[in-house]
Structures are given as C-alpha cells and as structure tokens.
Amino acid sequence: MKISIIGAGNMGGAIACGLALTGSLSPGNITVIDHKGKNVERLKAFCGELNVVIADYSSLLESDIIILAVKPWMIEDILMAHKALLNTKQLLVSVASGVILDQLQGWTSPDQPVFRVMPNTAISVCQSMTYIASRGASDEQAQQISEIFASLGKAELIDEKLFPAVTSLTSCGIAFAFRYIRAAMEGGIEMGVYPGQAKNAVLQTLRGAIELLEANGTHPEAEIDKVTTAGGITIKGLNEMEHAGFSSAVIRGLKASNVK
C-alpha cells in the first residue's frame, strides 16, 4: 500500500511521523509533498526513509490513499489542478477542517470514495482521537481507513453531522488541555514548586485521572466524590474554581469553537 500526504506542516507532518512510528507501513511507501520545502529537513531527520518531496505530485498517480493535509481553502485548487492523477480506486482522505464530503466529491468525481477525518496533533505520537466519516466508500474501505488511524491512537466512524462537535472536543480540545496544564503549572510555581517539578506533577496527575476513568468505567463525578471529603481542601479548591466559572468557561469555549 502506498500513501501520499499532500502537506508537510503540523498535521501532515504529524501523520507521516505517526505512520512511520507504527511500523504498520514501510516509511518508503509514504510520500509527503511539501509545497515550499520548509519541512523537508525536519521530517527526514525524524525518519530518513520517508519520501519527502517539494511540490512534486507525481506520487499521486501510484498512491492507494491520498491524504489532504493542507489549509481548507487550498483543497479545491489542489484537487482541480491534479485531477488527472486521481482515479476512483484511490481513497481520498481530507483532514481539512470544514471541508465537507459533498465538496470533495464535487471537486473529484461522484464515484470517488472520500473520507473526512478529524485527528489531533497527538497523532505524531500515536495518541490521537480521530473521527471519520465517508461517502462512496465500501465497508471494507471504511474499515481500512479506520484501521490506519486506529494505529495512530483511537479512531471512530461517525455521521458527518457530528464533525463540528467532535472537532471542538478533540482537535481544538488538545489546545484546551494544554492551556489547563499551563495554568496548573503556573499555580504550582506561585506556590513554590519549580517549573519542571510542576510540569511533571500535572502530567502524571492527568495520566492517573485518565487511567482511573478508563479502568473503572466511571463518570468523572464519581471519582471526584472519592477525594472530596467533608470540609476538606479538595472541595474548597473545586468550589473556588466553580465560583470563578471553571465549568462554564470550558463549555463556553467548546461551544465557541463548534463552528458549523
């Protein structure tokens, strides 16, 4: 199987690096097309076997899967310019936010199997939560794409109408998680903990929280109840955060990024 990734930036590069890490596909069968050549050195340093080319689209002709990892407004121009290199046996995968399946088929062919995929940047370390919707694809083809992205974390096939919501939760959500980590670190530093110690403390605490929820299959509130003793310091801290609008701010941030 051969894969071409159009775009070598944050997402395209992350997918290429993740695929190279899994070992499920030979890096030599992955071609990354870098428009301006800015990322060639970085990607080759990560994995020297990756084929990283500059504005050379010839690999599309022999690719089984083509991943579009460029800005949304570039998708139509790229597909129209290189339409002669595409065929309906190929699987066309877009990770461009806001580009819908109808558009992808309109810019290629009504018979073209197309996929709309929403990962996040943790795909580079095989820890993405990726959502997938398809049009014109067989169950076998949908399973193939699902397995590829499941090797890069977790993947789920969903109805396309859910994409704005899951984009907020996962693609935007990873930035929201980073902002919490930064805030918690700053709080620790203010209380006298060294920056490196504060970072390690927050990261391990989050890992532990995730492991508990997955292992126990519980609701977060059930785990909160286990550490909020009457009159204790944890409930005081939680209540202070809620007085400042913690839960409301998270929900409002998610809804603000839920652009349809």
mmCIF file of C-alpha atoms in Angstrom:
data_model
loop_
_atom_site.group_PDB
_atom_site.id
_atom_site.type_symbol
_atom_site.label_atom_id
_atom_site.label_comp_id
_atom_site.label_asym_id
_atom_site.label_seq_id
_atom_site.Cartn_x
_atom_site.Cartn_y
_atom_site.Cartn_z
ATOM 1 C CA MET A 1 0.000 0.000 0.000
ATOM 2 C CA LYS A 2 1.262 3.459 -0.919
ATOM 3 C CA ILE A 3 0.179 6.685 0.741
ATOM 4 C CA SER A 4 0.749 10.249 -0.413
ATOM 5 C CA ILE A 5 0.276 13.079 2.062
ATOM 6 C CA ILE A 6 -0.249 16.492 0.494
ATOM 7 C CA GLY A 7 1.038 18.993 3.011
ATOM 8 C CA ALA A 8 4.018 18.663 5.338
ATOM 9 C CA GLY A 9 3.003 21.137 8.033
ATOM 10 C CA ASN A 10 1.833 20.432 11.579
ATOM 11 C CA MET A 11 -0.882 17.905 10.699
ATOM 12 C CA GLY A 12 0.572 16.364 7.530
ATOM 13 C CA GLY A 13 3.958 16.001 9.176
ATOM 14 C CA ALA A 14 2.377 14.559 12.332
ATOM 15 C CA ILE A 15 0.506 11.910 10.335
ATOM 16 C CA ALA A 16 3.664 10.966 8.437
ATOM 17 C CA CYS A 17 5.685 10.696 11.649
ATOM 18 C CA GLY A 18 2.948 8.676 13.339
ATOM 19 C CA LEU A 19 2.709 6.230 10.431
ATOM 20 C CA ALA A 20 6.477 5.845 10.423
ATOM 21 C CA LEU A 21 6.427 5.116 14.172
ATOM 22 C CA THR A 22 3.799 2.371 13.990
ATOM 23 C CA GLY A 23 5.765 0.200 11.597
ATOM 24 C CA SER A 24 2.479 -0.942 10.039
ATOM 25 C CA LEU A 25 3.550 0.662 6.779
ATOM 26 C CA SER A 26 7.031 0.917 5.330
ATOM 27 C CA PRO A 27 8.182 4.570 5.524
ATOM 28 C CA GLY A 28 9.433 4.148 1.975
ATOM 29 C CA ASN A 29 5.816 3.779 0.855
ATOM 30 C CA ILE A 30 4.873 7.137 2.377
ATOM 31 C CA THR A 31 5.386 10.248 0.260
ATOM 32 C CA VAL A 32 4.986 13.666 1.839
ATOM 33 C CA ILE A 33 4.532 16.569 -0.561
ATOM 34 C CA ASP A 34 5.932 19.777 0.917
ATOM 35 C CA HIS A 35 4.839 22.818 -1.084
ATOM 36 C CA LYS A 36 7.761 25.093 -0.218
ATOM 37 C CA GLY A 37 10.337 22.693 1.189
ATOM 38 C CA LYS A 38 10.320 24.180 4.682
ATOM 39 C CA ASN A 39 9.713 20.864 6.428
ATOM 40 C CA VAL A 40 11.934 18.517 4.447
ATOM 41 C CA GLU A 41 14.863 18.612 6.848
ATOM 42 C CA ARG A 42 12.659 18.153 9.922
ATOM 43 C CA LEU A 43 10.812 15.138 8.518
ATOM 44 C CA LYS A 44 13.931 13.473 7.133
ATOM 45 C CA ALA A 45 15.625 13.947 10.494
ATOM 46 C CA PHE A 46 12.698 12.127 12.139
ATOM 47 C CA CYS A 47 12.739 9.265 9.643
ATOM 48 C CA GLY A 48 15.248 9.198 6.823
ATOM 49 C CA GLU A 49 13.251 6.587 4.893
ATOM 50 C CA LEU A 50 10.269 8.875 4.366
ATOM 51 C CA ASN A 51 9.911 10.188 0.820
ATOM 52 C CA VAL A 52 9.679 13.945 1.252
ATOM 53 C CA VAL A 53 9.399 15.892 -1.998
ATOM 54 C CA ILE A 54 8.972 19.555 -2.878
ATOM 55 C CA ALA A 55 5.893 20.424 -4.959
ATOM 56 C CA ASP A 56 6.161 17.111 -6.835
ATOM 57 C CA TYR A 57 2.743 15.469 -7.216
ATOM 58 C CA SER A 58 3.781 12.536 -9.399
ATOM 59 C CA SER A 59 3.382 10.087 -6.496
ATOM 60 C CA LEU A 60 -0.389 10.625 -6.599
ATOM 61 C CA LEU A 61 -0.606 8.514 -9.738
ATOM 62 C CA GLU A 62 0.502 5.349 -7.914
ATOM 63 C CA SER A 63 -0.988 6.054 -4.495
ATOM 64 C CA ASP A 64 -3.675 3.871 -2.959
ATOM 65 C CA ILE A 65 -4.549 6.508 -0.378
ATOM 66 C CA ILE A 66 -4.176 10.272 -0.720
ATOM 67 C CA ILE A 67 -4.324 12.381 2.429
ATOM 68 C CA LEU A 68 -5.086 16.076 2.035
ATOM 69 C CA ALA A 69 -3.423 17.894 4.938
ATOM 70 C CA VAL A 70 -3.387 21.490 3.731
ATOM 71 C CA LYS A 71 -5.414 24.584 4.603
ATOM 72 C CA PRO A 72 -9.121 24.237 3.751
ATOM 73 C CA TRP A 73 -9.051 26.980 1.126
ATOM 74 C CA MET A 74 -6.316 25.147 -0.799
ATOM 75 C CA ILE A 75 -8.179 21.849 -1.223
ATOM 76 C CA GLU A 76 -10.251 22.731 -4.284
ATOM 77 C CA ASP A 77 -7.320 24.227 -6.210
ATOM 78 C CA ILE A 78 -5.093 21.234 -5.484
ATOM 79 C CA LEU A 79 -7.708 18.670 -6.484
ATOM 80 C CA MET A 80 -8.662 20.506 -9.660
ATOM 81 C CA ALA A 81 -5.029 21.059 -10.656
ATOM 82 C CA HIS A 82 -4.100 17.373 -10.248
ATOM 83 C CA LYS A 83 -7.385 15.702 -11.177
ATOM 84 C CA ALA A 84 -5.701 13.777 -13.987
ATOM 85 C CA LEU A 85 -3.569 11.912 -11.415
ATOM 86 C CA LEU A 86 -6.593 10.653 -9.481
ATOM 87 C CA ASN A 87 -8.796 7.630 -10.051
ATOM 88 C CA THR A 88 -11.851 6.186 -8.341
ATOM 89 C CA LYS A 89 -9.912 3.197 -6.978
ATOM 90 C CA GLN A 90 -7.997 5.543 -4.709
ATOM 91 C CA LEU A 91 -9.218 6.559 -1.268
ATOM 92 C CA LEU A 92 -9.200 10.330 -0.812
ATOM 93 C CA VAL A 93 -8.860 11.476 2.791
ATOM 94 C CA SER A 94 -9.206 15.093 3.916
ATOM 95 C CA VAL A 95 -8.128 16.324 7.342
ATOM 96 C CA ALA A 96 -9.026 19.929 6.473
ATOM 97 C CA SER A 97 -11.494 21.363 8.952
ATOM 98 C CA GLY A 98 -14.789 22.481 7.433
ATOM 99 C CA VAL A 99 -14.368 20.787 4.050
ATOM 100 C CA ILE A 100 -17.396 18.524 3.682
ATOM 101 C CA LEU A 101 -17.827 15.258 1.790
ATOM 102 C CA ASP A 102 -20.110 16.822 -0.824
ATOM 103 C CA GLN A 103 -17.345 19.273 -1.720
ATOM 104 C CA LEU A 104 -14.713 16.561 -2.002
ATOM 105 C CA GLN A 105 -16.817 14.572 -4.434
ATOM 106 C CA GLY A 106 -17.765 17.712 -6.316
ATOM 107 C CA TRP A 107 -14.099 18.538 -6.889
ATOM 108 C CA THR A 108 -13.235 14.969 -7.955
ATOM 109 C CA SER A 109 -15.938 12.528 -9.077
ATOM 110 C CA PRO A 110 -19.322 11.330 -7.785
ATOM 111 C CA ASP A 111 -17.782 7.846 -7.767
ATOM 112 C CA GLN A 112 -14.697 8.865 -5.782
ATOM 113 C CA PRO A 113 -14.540 7.259 -2.302
ATOM 114 C CA VAL A 114 -13.931 10.214 0.001
ATOM 115 C CA PHE A 115 -13.247 10.462 3.714
ATOM 116 C CA ARG A 116 -13.456 13.349 6.108
ATOM 117 C CA VAL A 117 -11.106 12.754 9.019
ATOM 118 C CA MET A 118 -10.507 14.798 12.161
ATOM 119 C CA PRO A 119 -7.426 13.817 14.193
ATOM 120 C CA ASN A 120 -5.394 15.993 16.532
ATOM 121 C CA THR A 121 -1.663 16.674 16.704
ATOM 122 C CA ALA A 122 -1.103 13.825 19.194
ATOM 123 C CA ILE A 123 -1.231 11.634 16.086
ATOM 124 C CA SER A 124 2.541 12.186 15.823
ATOM 125 C CA VAL A 125 2.994 10.095 18.994
ATOM 126 C CA CYS A 126 0.188 7.652 18.110
ATOM 127 C CA GLN A 127 -2.217 9.065 20.702
ATOM 128 C CA SER A 128 -4.785 10.898 18.584
ATOM 129 C CA MET A 129 -8.548 10.629 18.948
ATOM 130 C CA THR A 130 -9.615 10.538 15.312
ATOM 131 C CA TYR A 131 -13.134 10.698 13.888
ATOM 132 C CA ILE A 132 -14.003 9.514 10.381
ATOM 133 C CA ALA A 133 -16.945 9.965 8.014
ATOM 134 C CA SER A 134 -17.136 8.658 4.458
ATOM 135 C CA ARG A 135 -19.051 8.940 1.196
ATOM 136 C CA GLY A 136 -18.975 6.473 -1.702
ATOM 137 C CA ALA A 137 -16.783 4.032 0.212
ATOM 138 C CA SER A 138 -17.437 0.353 0.807
ATOM 139 C CA ASP A 139 -17.486 -1.100 4.328
ATOM 140 C CA GLU A 140 -14.116 -2.675 3.589
ATOM 141 C CA GLN A 141 -12.627 0.675 2.515
ATOM 142 C CA ALA A 142 -14.050 2.431 5.568
ATOM 143 C CA GLN A 143 -12.555 -0.281 7.766
ATOM 144 C CA GLN A 144 -9.181 0.148 6.071
ATOM 145 C CA ILE A 145 -9.063 3.875 6.820
ATOM 146 C CA SER A 146 -10.333 3.270 10.343
ATOM 147 C CA GLU A 147 -7.559 0.735 10.999
ATOM 148 C CA ILE A 148 -4.888 3.124 9.715
ATOM 149 C CA PHE A 149 -5.957 5.879 12.084
ATOM 150 C CA ALA A 150 -6.626 3.455 14.940
ATOM 151 C CA SER A 151 -2.933 2.543 14.725
ATOM 152 C CA LEU A 152 -2.258 6.223 15.489
ATOM 153 C CA GLY A 153 -4.333 6.304 18.670
ATOM 154 C CA LYS A 154 -8.067 5.670 18.674
ATOM 155 C CA ALA A 155 -10.483 6.041 15.753
ATOM 156 C CA GLU A 156 -14.250 6.035 15.395
ATOM 157 C CA LEU A 157 -16.583 6.134 12.396
ATOM 158 C CA ILE A 158 -19.338 8.722 12.863
ATOM 159 C CA ASP A 159 -22.060 10.588 10.989
ATOM 160 C CA GLU A 160 -20.692 13.696 9.296
ATOM 161 C CA LYS A 161 -23.168 15.963 11.108
ATOM 162 C CA LEU A 162 -21.215 15.388 14.346
ATOM 163 C CA PHE A 163 -17.963 16.767 12.963
ATOM 164 C CA PRO A 164 -18.230 20.323 14.347
ATOM 165 C CA ALA A 165 -18.805 18.957 17.861
ATOM 166 C CA VAL A 166 -16.029 16.349 17.825
ATOM 167 C CA THR A 167 -13.652 18.904 16.303
ATOM 168 C CA SER A 168 -14.236 21.104 19.363
ATOM 169 C CA LEU A 169 -13.719 18.200 21.745
ATOM 170 C CA THR A 170 -10.576 16.725 20.202
ATOM 171 C CA SER A 171 -8.836 18.858 17.585
ATOM 172 C CA CYS A 172 -9.442 22.112 19.444
ATOM 173 C CA GLY A 173 -9.662 20.214 22.709
ATOM 174 C CA ILE A 174 -5.998 19.315 22.797
ATOM 175 C CA ALA A 175 -5.167 23.031 22.912
ATOM 176 C CA PHE A 176 -7.670 23.483 25.753
ATOM 177 C CA ALA A 177 -5.929 20.657 27.629
ATOM 178 C CA PHE A 178 -2.542 22.314 27.100
ATOM 179 C CA ARG A 179 -3.936 25.581 28.470
ATOM 180 C CA TYR A 180 -5.110 23.802 31.648
ATOM 181 C CA ILE A 181 -1.672 22.236 32.040
ATOM 182 C CA ARG A 182 -0.022 25.625 31.679
ATOM 183 C CA ALA A 183 -2.385 27.209 34.209
ATOM 184 C CA ALA A 184 -1.817 24.417 36.723
ATOM 185 C CA MET A 185 1.949 24.730 36.284
ATOM 186 C CA GLU A 186 1.783 28.471 36.911
ATOM 187 C CA GLY A 187 -0.226 27.847 40.061
ATOM 188 C CA GLY A 188 2.366 25.371 41.275
ATOM 189 C CA ILE A 189 5.195 27.805 40.558
ATOM 190 C CA GLU A 190 3.406 30.534 42.513
ATOM 191 C CA MET A 191 3.194 28.138 45.462
ATOM 192 C CA GLY A 192 6.944 27.488 45.331
ATOM 193 C CA VAL A 193 7.265 24.404 43.135
ATOM 194 C CA TYR A 194 9.983 24.524 40.484
ATOM 195 C CA PRO A 195 8.679 24.665 36.868
ATOM 196 C CA GLY A 196 9.974 21.219 35.886
ATOM 197 C CA GLN A 197 8.531 19.657 39.032
ATOM 198 C CA ALA A 198 5.195 21.393 38.473
ATOM 199 C CA LYS A 199 5.005 20.131 34.902
ATOM 200 C CA ASN A 200 5.808 16.555 35.919
ATOM 201 C CA ALA A 201 3.258 16.703 38.735
ATOM 202 C CA VAL A 202 0.453 17.933 36.472
ATOM 203 C CA LEU A 203 1.221 15.499 33.640
ATOM 204 C CA GLN A 204 1.330 12.463 35.921
ATOM 205 C CA THR A 205 -1.836 13.558 37.715
ATOM 206 C CA LEU A 206 -3.664 13.795 34.374
ATOM 207 C CA ARG A 207 -2.333 10.390 33.329
ATOM 208 C CA GLY A 208 -3.609 8.958 36.587
ATOM 209 C CA ALA A 209 -7.034 10.556 36.132
ATOM 210 C CA ILE A 210 -7.342 9.113 32.628
ATOM 211 C CA GLU A 211 -6.230 5.650 33.743
ATOM 212 C CA LEU A 212 -8.749 5.646 36.612
ATOM 213 C CA LEU A 213 -11.667 6.604 34.380
ATOM 214 C CA GLU A 214 -10.748 4.011 31.760
ATOM 215 C CA ALA A 215 -10.019 1.239 34.256
ATOM 216 C CA ASN A 216 -13.126 1.811 36.380
ATOM 217 C CA GLY A 217 -15.508 2.876 33.621
ATOM 218 C CA THR A 218 -16.834 5.537 35.961
ATOM 219 C CA HIS A 219 -18.224 9.043 35.476
ATOM 220 C CA PRO A 220 -15.714 11.781 36.418
ATOM 221 C CA GLU A 221 -18.002 12.974 39.217
ATOM 222 C CA ALA A 222 -17.830 9.548 40.877
ATOM 223 C CA GLU A 223 -14.037 9.815 41.046
ATOM 224 C CA ILE A 224 -14.302 13.394 42.316
ATOM 225 C CA ASP A 225 -16.548 12.195 45.156
ATOM 226 C CA LYS A 226 -13.784 9.837 46.310
ATOM 227 C CA VAL A 227 -11.400 12.736 47.037
ATOM 228 C CA THR A 228 -13.791 15.421 48.285
ATOM 229 C CA THR A 229 -14.158 14.731 51.987
ATOM 230 C CA ALA A 230 -16.447 16.894 54.074
ATOM 231 C CA GLY A 231 -14.726 20.154 54.998
ATOM 232 C CA GLY A 232 -11.610 19.077 53.101
ATOM 233 C CA ILE A 233 -9.222 21.102 50.969
ATOM 234 C CA THR A 234 -10.219 19.499 47.644
ATOM 235 C CA ILE A 235 -13.842 20.634 47.804
ATOM 236 C CA LYS A 236 -12.682 24.111 48.798
ATOM 237 C CA GLY A 237 -10.470 24.268 45.740
ATOM 238 C CA LEU A 238 -13.171 22.916 43.437
ATOM 239 C CA ASN A 239 -15.754 25.354 44.735
ATOM 240 C CA GLU A 240 -13.369 28.268 44.265
ATOM 241 C CA MET A 241 -12.803 27.219 40.643
ATOM 242 C CA GLU A 242 -16.561 26.945 40.075
ATOM 243 C CA HIS A 243 -17.122 30.389 41.618
ATOM 244 C CA ALA A 244 -14.667 31.673 39.002
ATOM 245 C CA GLY A 245 -16.678 29.933 36.267
ATOM 246 C CA PHE A 246 -14.452 26.918 35.536
ATOM 247 C CA SER A 247 -17.081 24.522 34.118
ATOM 248 C CA SER A 248 -18.934 27.343 32.409
ATOM 249 C CA ALA A 249 -15.730 28.591 30.766
ATOM 250 C CA VAL A 250 -14.920 25.108 29.428
ATOM 251 C CA ILE A 251 -18.417 24.642 27.988
ATOM 252 C CA ARG A 252 -18.472 28.140 26.502
ATOM 253 C CA GLY A 253 -15.059 27.595 24.926
ATOM 254 C CA LEU A 254 -16.177 24.321 23.349
ATOM 255 C CA LYS A 255 -19.368 25.872 22.014
ATOM 256 C CA ALA A 256 -17.473 28.875 20.620
ATOM 257 C CA SER A 257 -15.230 26.551 18.613
ATOM 258 C CA ASN A 258 -18.198 24.452 17.447
ATOM 259 C CA VAL A 259 -18.439 26.242 14.086
ATOM 260 C CA LYS A 260 -20.738 24.536 11.561
#
